[in-house]
PDB file of C-alpha atoms in Angstrom:
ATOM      1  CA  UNK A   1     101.644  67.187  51.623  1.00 64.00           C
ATOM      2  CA  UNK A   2      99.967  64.032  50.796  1.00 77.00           C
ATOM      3  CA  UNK A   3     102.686  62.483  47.864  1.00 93.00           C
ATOM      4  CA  UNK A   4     101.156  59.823  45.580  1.00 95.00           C
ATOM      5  CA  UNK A   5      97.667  58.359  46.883  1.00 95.00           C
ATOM      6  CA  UNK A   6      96.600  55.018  45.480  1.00 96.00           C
ATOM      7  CA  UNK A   7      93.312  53.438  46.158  1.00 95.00           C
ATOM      8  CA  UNK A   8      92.063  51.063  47.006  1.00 96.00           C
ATOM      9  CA  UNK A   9      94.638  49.189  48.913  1.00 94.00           C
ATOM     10  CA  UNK A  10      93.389  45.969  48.591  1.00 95.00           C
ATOM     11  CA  UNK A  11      91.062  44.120  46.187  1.00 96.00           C
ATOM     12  CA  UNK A  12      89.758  41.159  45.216  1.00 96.00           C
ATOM     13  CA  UNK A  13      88.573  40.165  41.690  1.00 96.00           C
ATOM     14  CA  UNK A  14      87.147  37.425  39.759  1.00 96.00           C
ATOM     15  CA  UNK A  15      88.173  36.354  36.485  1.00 97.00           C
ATOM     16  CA  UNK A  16      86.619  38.217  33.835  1.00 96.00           C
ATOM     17  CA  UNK A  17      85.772  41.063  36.312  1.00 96.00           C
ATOM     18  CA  UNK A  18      87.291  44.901  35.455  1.00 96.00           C
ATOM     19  CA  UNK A  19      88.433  47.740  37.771  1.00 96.00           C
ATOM     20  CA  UNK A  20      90.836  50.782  38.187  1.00 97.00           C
ATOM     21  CA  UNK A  21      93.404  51.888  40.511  1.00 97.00           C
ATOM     22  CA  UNK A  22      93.310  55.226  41.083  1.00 97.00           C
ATOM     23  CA  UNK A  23      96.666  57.205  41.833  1.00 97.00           C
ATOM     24  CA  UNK A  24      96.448  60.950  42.227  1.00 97.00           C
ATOM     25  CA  UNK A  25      99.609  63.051  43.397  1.00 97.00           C
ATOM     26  CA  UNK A  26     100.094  66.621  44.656  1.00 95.00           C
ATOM     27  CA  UNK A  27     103.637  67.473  43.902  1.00 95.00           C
ATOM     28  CA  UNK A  28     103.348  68.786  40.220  1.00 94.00           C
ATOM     29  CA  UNK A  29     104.815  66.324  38.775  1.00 94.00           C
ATOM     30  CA  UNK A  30     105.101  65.861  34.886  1.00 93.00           C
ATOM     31  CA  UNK A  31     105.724  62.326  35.308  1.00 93.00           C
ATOM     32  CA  UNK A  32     103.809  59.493  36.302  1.00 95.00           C
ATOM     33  CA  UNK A  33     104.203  55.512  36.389  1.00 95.00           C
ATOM     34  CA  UNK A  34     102.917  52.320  37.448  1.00 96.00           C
ATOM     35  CA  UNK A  35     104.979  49.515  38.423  1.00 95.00           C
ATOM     36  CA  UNK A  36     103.722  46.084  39.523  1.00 96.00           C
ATOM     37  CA  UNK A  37     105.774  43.989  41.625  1.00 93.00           C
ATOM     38  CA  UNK A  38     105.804  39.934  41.732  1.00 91.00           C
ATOM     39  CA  UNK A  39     107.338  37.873  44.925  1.00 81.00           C
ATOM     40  CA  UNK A  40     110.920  37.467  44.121  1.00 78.00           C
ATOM     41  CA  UNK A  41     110.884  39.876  40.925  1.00 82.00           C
ATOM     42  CA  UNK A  42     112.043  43.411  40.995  1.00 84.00           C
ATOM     43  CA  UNK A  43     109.319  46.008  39.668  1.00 91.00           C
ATOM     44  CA  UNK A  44     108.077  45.906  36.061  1.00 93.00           C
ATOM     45  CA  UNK A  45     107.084  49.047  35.007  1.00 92.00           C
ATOM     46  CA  UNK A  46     103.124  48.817  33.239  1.00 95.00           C
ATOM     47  CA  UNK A  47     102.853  52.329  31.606  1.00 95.00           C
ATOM     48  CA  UNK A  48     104.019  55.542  32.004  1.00 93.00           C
ATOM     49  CA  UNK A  49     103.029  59.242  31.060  1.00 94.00           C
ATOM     50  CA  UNK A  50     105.299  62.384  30.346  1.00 91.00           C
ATOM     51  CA  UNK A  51     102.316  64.607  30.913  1.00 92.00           C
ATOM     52  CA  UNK A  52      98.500  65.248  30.350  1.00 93.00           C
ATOM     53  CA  UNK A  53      97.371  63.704  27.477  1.00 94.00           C
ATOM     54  CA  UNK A  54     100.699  61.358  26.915  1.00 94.00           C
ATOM     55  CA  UNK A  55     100.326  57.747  27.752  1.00 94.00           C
ATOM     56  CA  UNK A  56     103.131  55.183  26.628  1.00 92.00           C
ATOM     57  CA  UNK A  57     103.343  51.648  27.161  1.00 92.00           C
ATOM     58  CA  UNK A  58     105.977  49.906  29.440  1.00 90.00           C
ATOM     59  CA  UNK A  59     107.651  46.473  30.044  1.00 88.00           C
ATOM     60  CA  UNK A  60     103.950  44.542  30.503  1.00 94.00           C
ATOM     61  CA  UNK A  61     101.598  46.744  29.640  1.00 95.00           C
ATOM     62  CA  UNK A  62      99.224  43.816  28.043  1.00 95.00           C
ATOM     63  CA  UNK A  63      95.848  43.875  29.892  1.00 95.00           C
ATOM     64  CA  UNK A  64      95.999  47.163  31.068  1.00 97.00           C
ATOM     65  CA  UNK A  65      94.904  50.874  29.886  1.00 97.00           C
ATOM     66  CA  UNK A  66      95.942  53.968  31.376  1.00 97.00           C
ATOM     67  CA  UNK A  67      95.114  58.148  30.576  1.00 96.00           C
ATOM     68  CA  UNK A  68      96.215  61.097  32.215  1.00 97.00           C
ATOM     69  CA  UNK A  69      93.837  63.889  31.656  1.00 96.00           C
ATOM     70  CA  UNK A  70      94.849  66.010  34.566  1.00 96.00           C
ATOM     71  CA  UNK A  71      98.478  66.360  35.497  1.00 96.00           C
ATOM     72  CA  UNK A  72      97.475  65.218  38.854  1.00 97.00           C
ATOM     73  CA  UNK A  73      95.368  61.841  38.027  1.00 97.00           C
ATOM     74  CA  UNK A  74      96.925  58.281  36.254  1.00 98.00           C
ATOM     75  CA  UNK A  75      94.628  55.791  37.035  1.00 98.00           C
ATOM     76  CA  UNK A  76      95.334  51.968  35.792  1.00 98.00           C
ATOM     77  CA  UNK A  77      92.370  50.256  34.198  1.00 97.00           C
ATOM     78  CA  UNK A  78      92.650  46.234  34.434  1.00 95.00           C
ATOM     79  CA  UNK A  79      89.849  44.803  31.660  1.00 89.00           C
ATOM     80  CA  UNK A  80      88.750  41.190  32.195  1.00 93.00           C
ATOM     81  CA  UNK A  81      90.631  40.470  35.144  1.00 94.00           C
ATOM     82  CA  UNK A  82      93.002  37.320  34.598  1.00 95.00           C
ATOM     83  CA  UNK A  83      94.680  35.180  37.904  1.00 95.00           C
ATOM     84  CA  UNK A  84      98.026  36.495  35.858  1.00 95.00           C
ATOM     85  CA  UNK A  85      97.374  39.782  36.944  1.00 96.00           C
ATOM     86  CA  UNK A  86      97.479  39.253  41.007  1.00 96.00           C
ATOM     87  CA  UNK A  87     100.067  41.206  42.158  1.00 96.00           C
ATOM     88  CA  UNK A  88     101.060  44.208  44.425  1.00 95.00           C
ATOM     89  CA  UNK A  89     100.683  47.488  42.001  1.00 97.00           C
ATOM     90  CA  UNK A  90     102.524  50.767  42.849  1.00 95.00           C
ATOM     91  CA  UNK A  91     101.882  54.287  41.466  1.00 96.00           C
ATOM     92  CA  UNK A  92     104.889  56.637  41.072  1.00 95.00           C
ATOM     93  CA  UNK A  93     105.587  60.193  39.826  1.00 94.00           C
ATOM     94  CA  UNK A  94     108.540  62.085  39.280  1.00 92.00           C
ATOM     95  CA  UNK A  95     109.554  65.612  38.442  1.00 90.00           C
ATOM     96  CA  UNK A  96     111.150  64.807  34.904  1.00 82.00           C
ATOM     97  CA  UNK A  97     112.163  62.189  32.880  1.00 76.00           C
ATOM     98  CA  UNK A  98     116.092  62.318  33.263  1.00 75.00           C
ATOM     99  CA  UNK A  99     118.216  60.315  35.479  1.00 74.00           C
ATOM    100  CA  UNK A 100     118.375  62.280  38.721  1.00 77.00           C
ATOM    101  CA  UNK A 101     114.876  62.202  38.881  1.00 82.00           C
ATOM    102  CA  UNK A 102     113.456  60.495  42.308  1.00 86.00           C
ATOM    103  CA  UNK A 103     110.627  58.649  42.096  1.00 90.00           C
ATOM    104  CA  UNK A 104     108.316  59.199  44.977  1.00 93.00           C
ATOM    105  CA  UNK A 105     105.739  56.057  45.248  1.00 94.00           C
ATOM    106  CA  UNK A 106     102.428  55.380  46.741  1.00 94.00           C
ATOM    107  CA  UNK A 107     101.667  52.716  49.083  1.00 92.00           C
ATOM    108  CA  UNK A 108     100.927  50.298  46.864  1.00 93.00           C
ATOM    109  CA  UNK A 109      97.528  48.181  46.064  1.00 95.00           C
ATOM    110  CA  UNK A 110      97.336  44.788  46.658  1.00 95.00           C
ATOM    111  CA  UNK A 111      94.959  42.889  43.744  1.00 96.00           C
ATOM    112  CA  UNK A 112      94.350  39.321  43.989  1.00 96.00           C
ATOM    113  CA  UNK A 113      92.335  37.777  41.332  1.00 96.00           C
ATOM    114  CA  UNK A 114      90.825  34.548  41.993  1.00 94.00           C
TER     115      UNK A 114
ATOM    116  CA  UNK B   1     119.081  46.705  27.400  1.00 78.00           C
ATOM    117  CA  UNK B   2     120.374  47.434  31.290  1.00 84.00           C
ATOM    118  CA  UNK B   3     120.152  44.584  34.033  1.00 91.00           C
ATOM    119  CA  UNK B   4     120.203  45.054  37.852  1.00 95.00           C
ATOM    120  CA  UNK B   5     120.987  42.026  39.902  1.00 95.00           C
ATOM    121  CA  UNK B   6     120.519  41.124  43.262  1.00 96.00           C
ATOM    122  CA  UNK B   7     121.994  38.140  43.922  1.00 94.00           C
ATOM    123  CA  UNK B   8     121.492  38.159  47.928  1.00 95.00           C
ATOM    124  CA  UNK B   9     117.650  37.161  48.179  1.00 94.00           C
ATOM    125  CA  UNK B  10     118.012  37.895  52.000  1.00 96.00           C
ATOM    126  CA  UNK B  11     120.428  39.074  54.573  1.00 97.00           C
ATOM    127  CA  UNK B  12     120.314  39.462  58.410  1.00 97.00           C
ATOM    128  CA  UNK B  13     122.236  41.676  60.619  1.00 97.00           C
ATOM    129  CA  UNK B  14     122.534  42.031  64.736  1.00 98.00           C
ATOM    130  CA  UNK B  15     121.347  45.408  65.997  1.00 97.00           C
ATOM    131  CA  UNK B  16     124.239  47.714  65.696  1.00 97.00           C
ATOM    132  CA  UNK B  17     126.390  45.868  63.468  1.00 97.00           C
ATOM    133  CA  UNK B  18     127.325  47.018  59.999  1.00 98.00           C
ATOM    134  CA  UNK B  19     125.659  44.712  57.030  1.00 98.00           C
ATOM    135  CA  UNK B  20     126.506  45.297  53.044  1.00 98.00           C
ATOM    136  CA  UNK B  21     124.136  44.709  50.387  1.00 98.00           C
ATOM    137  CA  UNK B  22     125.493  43.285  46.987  1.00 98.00           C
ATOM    138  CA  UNK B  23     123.784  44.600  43.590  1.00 98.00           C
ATOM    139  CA  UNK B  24     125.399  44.973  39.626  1.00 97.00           C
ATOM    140  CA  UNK B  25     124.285  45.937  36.768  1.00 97.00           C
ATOM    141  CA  UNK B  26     124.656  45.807  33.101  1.00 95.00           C
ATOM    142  CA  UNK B  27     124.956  49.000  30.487  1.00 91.00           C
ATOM    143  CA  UNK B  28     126.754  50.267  28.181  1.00 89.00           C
ATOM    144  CA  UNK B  29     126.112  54.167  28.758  1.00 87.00           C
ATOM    145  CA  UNK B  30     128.720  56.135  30.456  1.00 85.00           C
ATOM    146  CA  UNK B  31     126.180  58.184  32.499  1.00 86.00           C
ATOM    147  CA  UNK B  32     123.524  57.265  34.612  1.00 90.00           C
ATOM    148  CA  UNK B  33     122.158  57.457  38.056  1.00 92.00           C
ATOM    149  CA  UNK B  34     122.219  54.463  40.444  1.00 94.00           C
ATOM    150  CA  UNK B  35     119.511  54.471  43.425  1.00 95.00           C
ATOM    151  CA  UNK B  36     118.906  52.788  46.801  1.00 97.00           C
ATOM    152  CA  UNK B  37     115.119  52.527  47.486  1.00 95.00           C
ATOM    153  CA  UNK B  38     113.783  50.831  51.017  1.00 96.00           C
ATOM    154  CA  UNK B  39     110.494  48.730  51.131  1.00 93.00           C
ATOM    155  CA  UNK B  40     109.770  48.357  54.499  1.00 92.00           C
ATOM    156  CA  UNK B  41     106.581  46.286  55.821  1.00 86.00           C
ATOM    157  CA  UNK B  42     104.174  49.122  54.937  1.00 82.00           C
ATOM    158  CA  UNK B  43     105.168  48.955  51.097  1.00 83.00           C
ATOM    159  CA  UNK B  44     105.412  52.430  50.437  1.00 86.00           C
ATOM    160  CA  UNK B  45     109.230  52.606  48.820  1.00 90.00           C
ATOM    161  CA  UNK B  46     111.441  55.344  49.780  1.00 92.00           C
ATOM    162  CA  UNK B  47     114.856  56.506  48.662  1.00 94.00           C
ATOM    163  CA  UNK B  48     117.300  55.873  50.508  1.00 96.00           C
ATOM    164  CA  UNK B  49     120.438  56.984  48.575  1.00 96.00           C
ATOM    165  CA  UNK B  50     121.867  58.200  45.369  1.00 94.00           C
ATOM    166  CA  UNK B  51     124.962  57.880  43.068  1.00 94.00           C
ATOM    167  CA  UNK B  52     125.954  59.994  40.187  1.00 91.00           C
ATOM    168  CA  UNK B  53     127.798  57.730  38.296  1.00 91.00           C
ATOM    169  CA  UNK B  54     130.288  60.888  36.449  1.00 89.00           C
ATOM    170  CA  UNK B  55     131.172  61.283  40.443  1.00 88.00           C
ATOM    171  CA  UNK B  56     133.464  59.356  41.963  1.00 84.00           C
ATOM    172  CA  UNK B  57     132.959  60.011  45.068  1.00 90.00           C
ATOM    173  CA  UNK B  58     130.603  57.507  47.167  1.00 93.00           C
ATOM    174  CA  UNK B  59     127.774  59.035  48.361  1.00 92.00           C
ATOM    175  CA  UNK B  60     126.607  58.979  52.071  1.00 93.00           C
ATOM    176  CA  UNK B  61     123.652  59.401  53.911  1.00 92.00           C
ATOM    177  CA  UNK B  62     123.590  59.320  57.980  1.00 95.00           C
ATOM    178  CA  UNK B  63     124.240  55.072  58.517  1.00 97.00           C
ATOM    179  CA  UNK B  64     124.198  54.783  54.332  1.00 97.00           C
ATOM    180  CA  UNK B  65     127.025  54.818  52.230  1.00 97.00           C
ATOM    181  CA  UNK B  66     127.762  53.238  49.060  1.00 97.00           C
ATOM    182  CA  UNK B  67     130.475  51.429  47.637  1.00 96.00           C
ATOM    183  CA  UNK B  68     130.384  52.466  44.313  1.00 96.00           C
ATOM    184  CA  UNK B  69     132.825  50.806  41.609  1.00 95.00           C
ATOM    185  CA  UNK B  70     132.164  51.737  38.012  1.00 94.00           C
ATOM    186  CA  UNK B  71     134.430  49.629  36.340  1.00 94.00           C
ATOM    187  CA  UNK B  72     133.415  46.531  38.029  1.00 95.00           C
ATOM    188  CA  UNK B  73     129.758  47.839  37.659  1.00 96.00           C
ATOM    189  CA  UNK B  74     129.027  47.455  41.555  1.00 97.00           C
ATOM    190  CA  UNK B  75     127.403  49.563  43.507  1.00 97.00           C
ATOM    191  CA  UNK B  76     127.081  47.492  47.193  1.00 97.00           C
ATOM    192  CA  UNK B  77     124.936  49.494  50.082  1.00 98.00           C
ATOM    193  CA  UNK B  78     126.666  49.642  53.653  1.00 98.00           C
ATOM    194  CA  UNK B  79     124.064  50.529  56.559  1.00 98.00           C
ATOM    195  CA  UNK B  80     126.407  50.811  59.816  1.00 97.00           C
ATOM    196  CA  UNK B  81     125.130  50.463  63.569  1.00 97.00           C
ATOM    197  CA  UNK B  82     121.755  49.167  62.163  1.00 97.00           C
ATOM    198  CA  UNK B  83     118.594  49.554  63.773  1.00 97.00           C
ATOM    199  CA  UNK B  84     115.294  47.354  64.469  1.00 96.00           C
ATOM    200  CA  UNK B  85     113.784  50.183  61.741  1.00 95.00           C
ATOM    201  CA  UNK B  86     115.841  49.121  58.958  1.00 97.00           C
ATOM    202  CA  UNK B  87     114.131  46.057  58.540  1.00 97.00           C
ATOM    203  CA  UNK B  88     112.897  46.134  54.921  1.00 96.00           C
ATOM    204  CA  UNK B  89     113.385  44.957  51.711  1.00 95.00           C
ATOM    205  CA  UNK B  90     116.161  47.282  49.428  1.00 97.00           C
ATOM    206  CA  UNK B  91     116.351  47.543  45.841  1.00 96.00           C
ATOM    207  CA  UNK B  92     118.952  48.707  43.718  1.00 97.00           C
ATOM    208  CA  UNK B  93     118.143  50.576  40.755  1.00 94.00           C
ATOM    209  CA  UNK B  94     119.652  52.204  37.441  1.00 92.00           C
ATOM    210  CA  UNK B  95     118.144  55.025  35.495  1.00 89.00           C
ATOM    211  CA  UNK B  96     119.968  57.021  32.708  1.00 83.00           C
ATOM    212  CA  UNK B  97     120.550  59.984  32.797  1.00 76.00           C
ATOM    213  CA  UNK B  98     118.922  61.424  29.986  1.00 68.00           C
ATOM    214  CA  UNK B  99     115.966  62.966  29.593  1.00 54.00           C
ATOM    215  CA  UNK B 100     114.511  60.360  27.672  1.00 59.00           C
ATOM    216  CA  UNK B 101     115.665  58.068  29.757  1.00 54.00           C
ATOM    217  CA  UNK B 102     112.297  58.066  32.005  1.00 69.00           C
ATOM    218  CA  UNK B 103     112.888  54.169  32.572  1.00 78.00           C
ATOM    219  CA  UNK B 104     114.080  52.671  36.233  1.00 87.00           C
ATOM    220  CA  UNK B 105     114.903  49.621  36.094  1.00 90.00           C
ATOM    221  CA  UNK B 106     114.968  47.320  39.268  1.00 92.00           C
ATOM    222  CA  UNK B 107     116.664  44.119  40.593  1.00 94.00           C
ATOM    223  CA  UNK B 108     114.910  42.118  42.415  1.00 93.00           C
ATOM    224  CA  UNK B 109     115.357  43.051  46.023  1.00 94.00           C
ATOM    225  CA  UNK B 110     117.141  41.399  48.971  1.00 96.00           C
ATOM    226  CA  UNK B 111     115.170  41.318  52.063  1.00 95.00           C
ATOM    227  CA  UNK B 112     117.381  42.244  55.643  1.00 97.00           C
ATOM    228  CA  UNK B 113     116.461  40.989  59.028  1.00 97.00           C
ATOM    229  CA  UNK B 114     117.429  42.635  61.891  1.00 97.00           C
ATOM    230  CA  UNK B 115     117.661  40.796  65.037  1.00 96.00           C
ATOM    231  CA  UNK B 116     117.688  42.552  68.395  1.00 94.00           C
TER     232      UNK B 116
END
């Protein structure tokens, strides 16, 4: 059972330049997220979605598209890369949306943009 | 809006001794779920414990147990005889408990040491 896969773990941009994480997970899940987390800061959560087809914003979501056209796949699209946007980016998913929900999180993906 | 702070940036802790992490948080909800997640040096976060907050009982896990105070809204991890493996950075988190509440929101992690 593989979880939440991210790729790629790490990657280097320049300014200006696009790319997407891809997160897939195996588990079912309804719900998906992505978080990215700053040194010292706590994780800000980017975008989420309740299901296929439903994408809603987050806490930063500026710079950033998402979809979710398989239950399985959420992958993060970063247009026009900016140095603002360096930072360690997590995928998550959980069975529902209510509190006792766990969230079960990829490794992460490290994106430095230079 | 809920908070989550952290106000112990890092903490270290001989091998076998018992450490406590500090975290509050903010809300004015009644219900809600309060979460321990690890970080260790590979990234990848894992859960490490849970709290019900309509349950007064603290929850426990092996070495983990909570301290869980709802009036004071605290809710301070103990890990007891800890190990070389618990080396990692915790977070606290809050989530409410209802459905629409999808949101988790995080403090901003304190970082434990463990010297051998």
């Amino acid at each position: 059972n593989a979880g939440v896969t991210q790729t790629p773990k790490f990657r280097i941009l320049k300014i200006g330049q696009s790319m997407t994480l891809q997160c897939t997970q195996d588990m079912n899940h309804n719900y998906m997220y992505w978080y990215r987390q700053d040194p010292g800061m706590g994780l800000k959560l980017i975008y989420y979605s309740v299901g296929a087809g439903i994408t809603d914003k987050g806490e930063v979501p500026n710079g950033y598209n998402v979809s979710r056209s398989t239950t399985e796949d959420f992958p993060l699209r970063l247009e026009l890369a900016a140095p603002s946007q360096t930072s360690v980016y997590f995928c998550a998913s959980s069975p529902g949306g209510g509190g006792a929900n766990v969230l079960t999180f990829g490794a992460g993906s490290r994106l430095t943009v230079l | 809006a809920q908070t989550v702070t952290q106000s112990q940036p890092e903490m270290s802790v001989q091998e076998a001794e018992t450490v406590t992490l500090s975290c509050t948080y903010d809300t004015s909800e009644s219900d809600y779920y309060l979460f321990w997640y690890k970080q260790p040096p590979s990234r990848q976060m894992i859960l490490v414990i849970r709290q019900e907050a309509y349950k007064q009982q603290n929850a426990t896990e092996n070495r983990f147990s909570v301290n869980f105070q709802k009036a004071a809204k605290s809710f301070s991890l103990k890990i007891s005889d800890s190990q070389l493996g618990d080396a990692a950075m915790y977070f606290c988190a809050y989530r409410s408990v209802n459905t629409g509440g999808f949101k988790t929101i995080f403090g901003a992690g304190t970082r434990l040491f463990v010297k051998a």
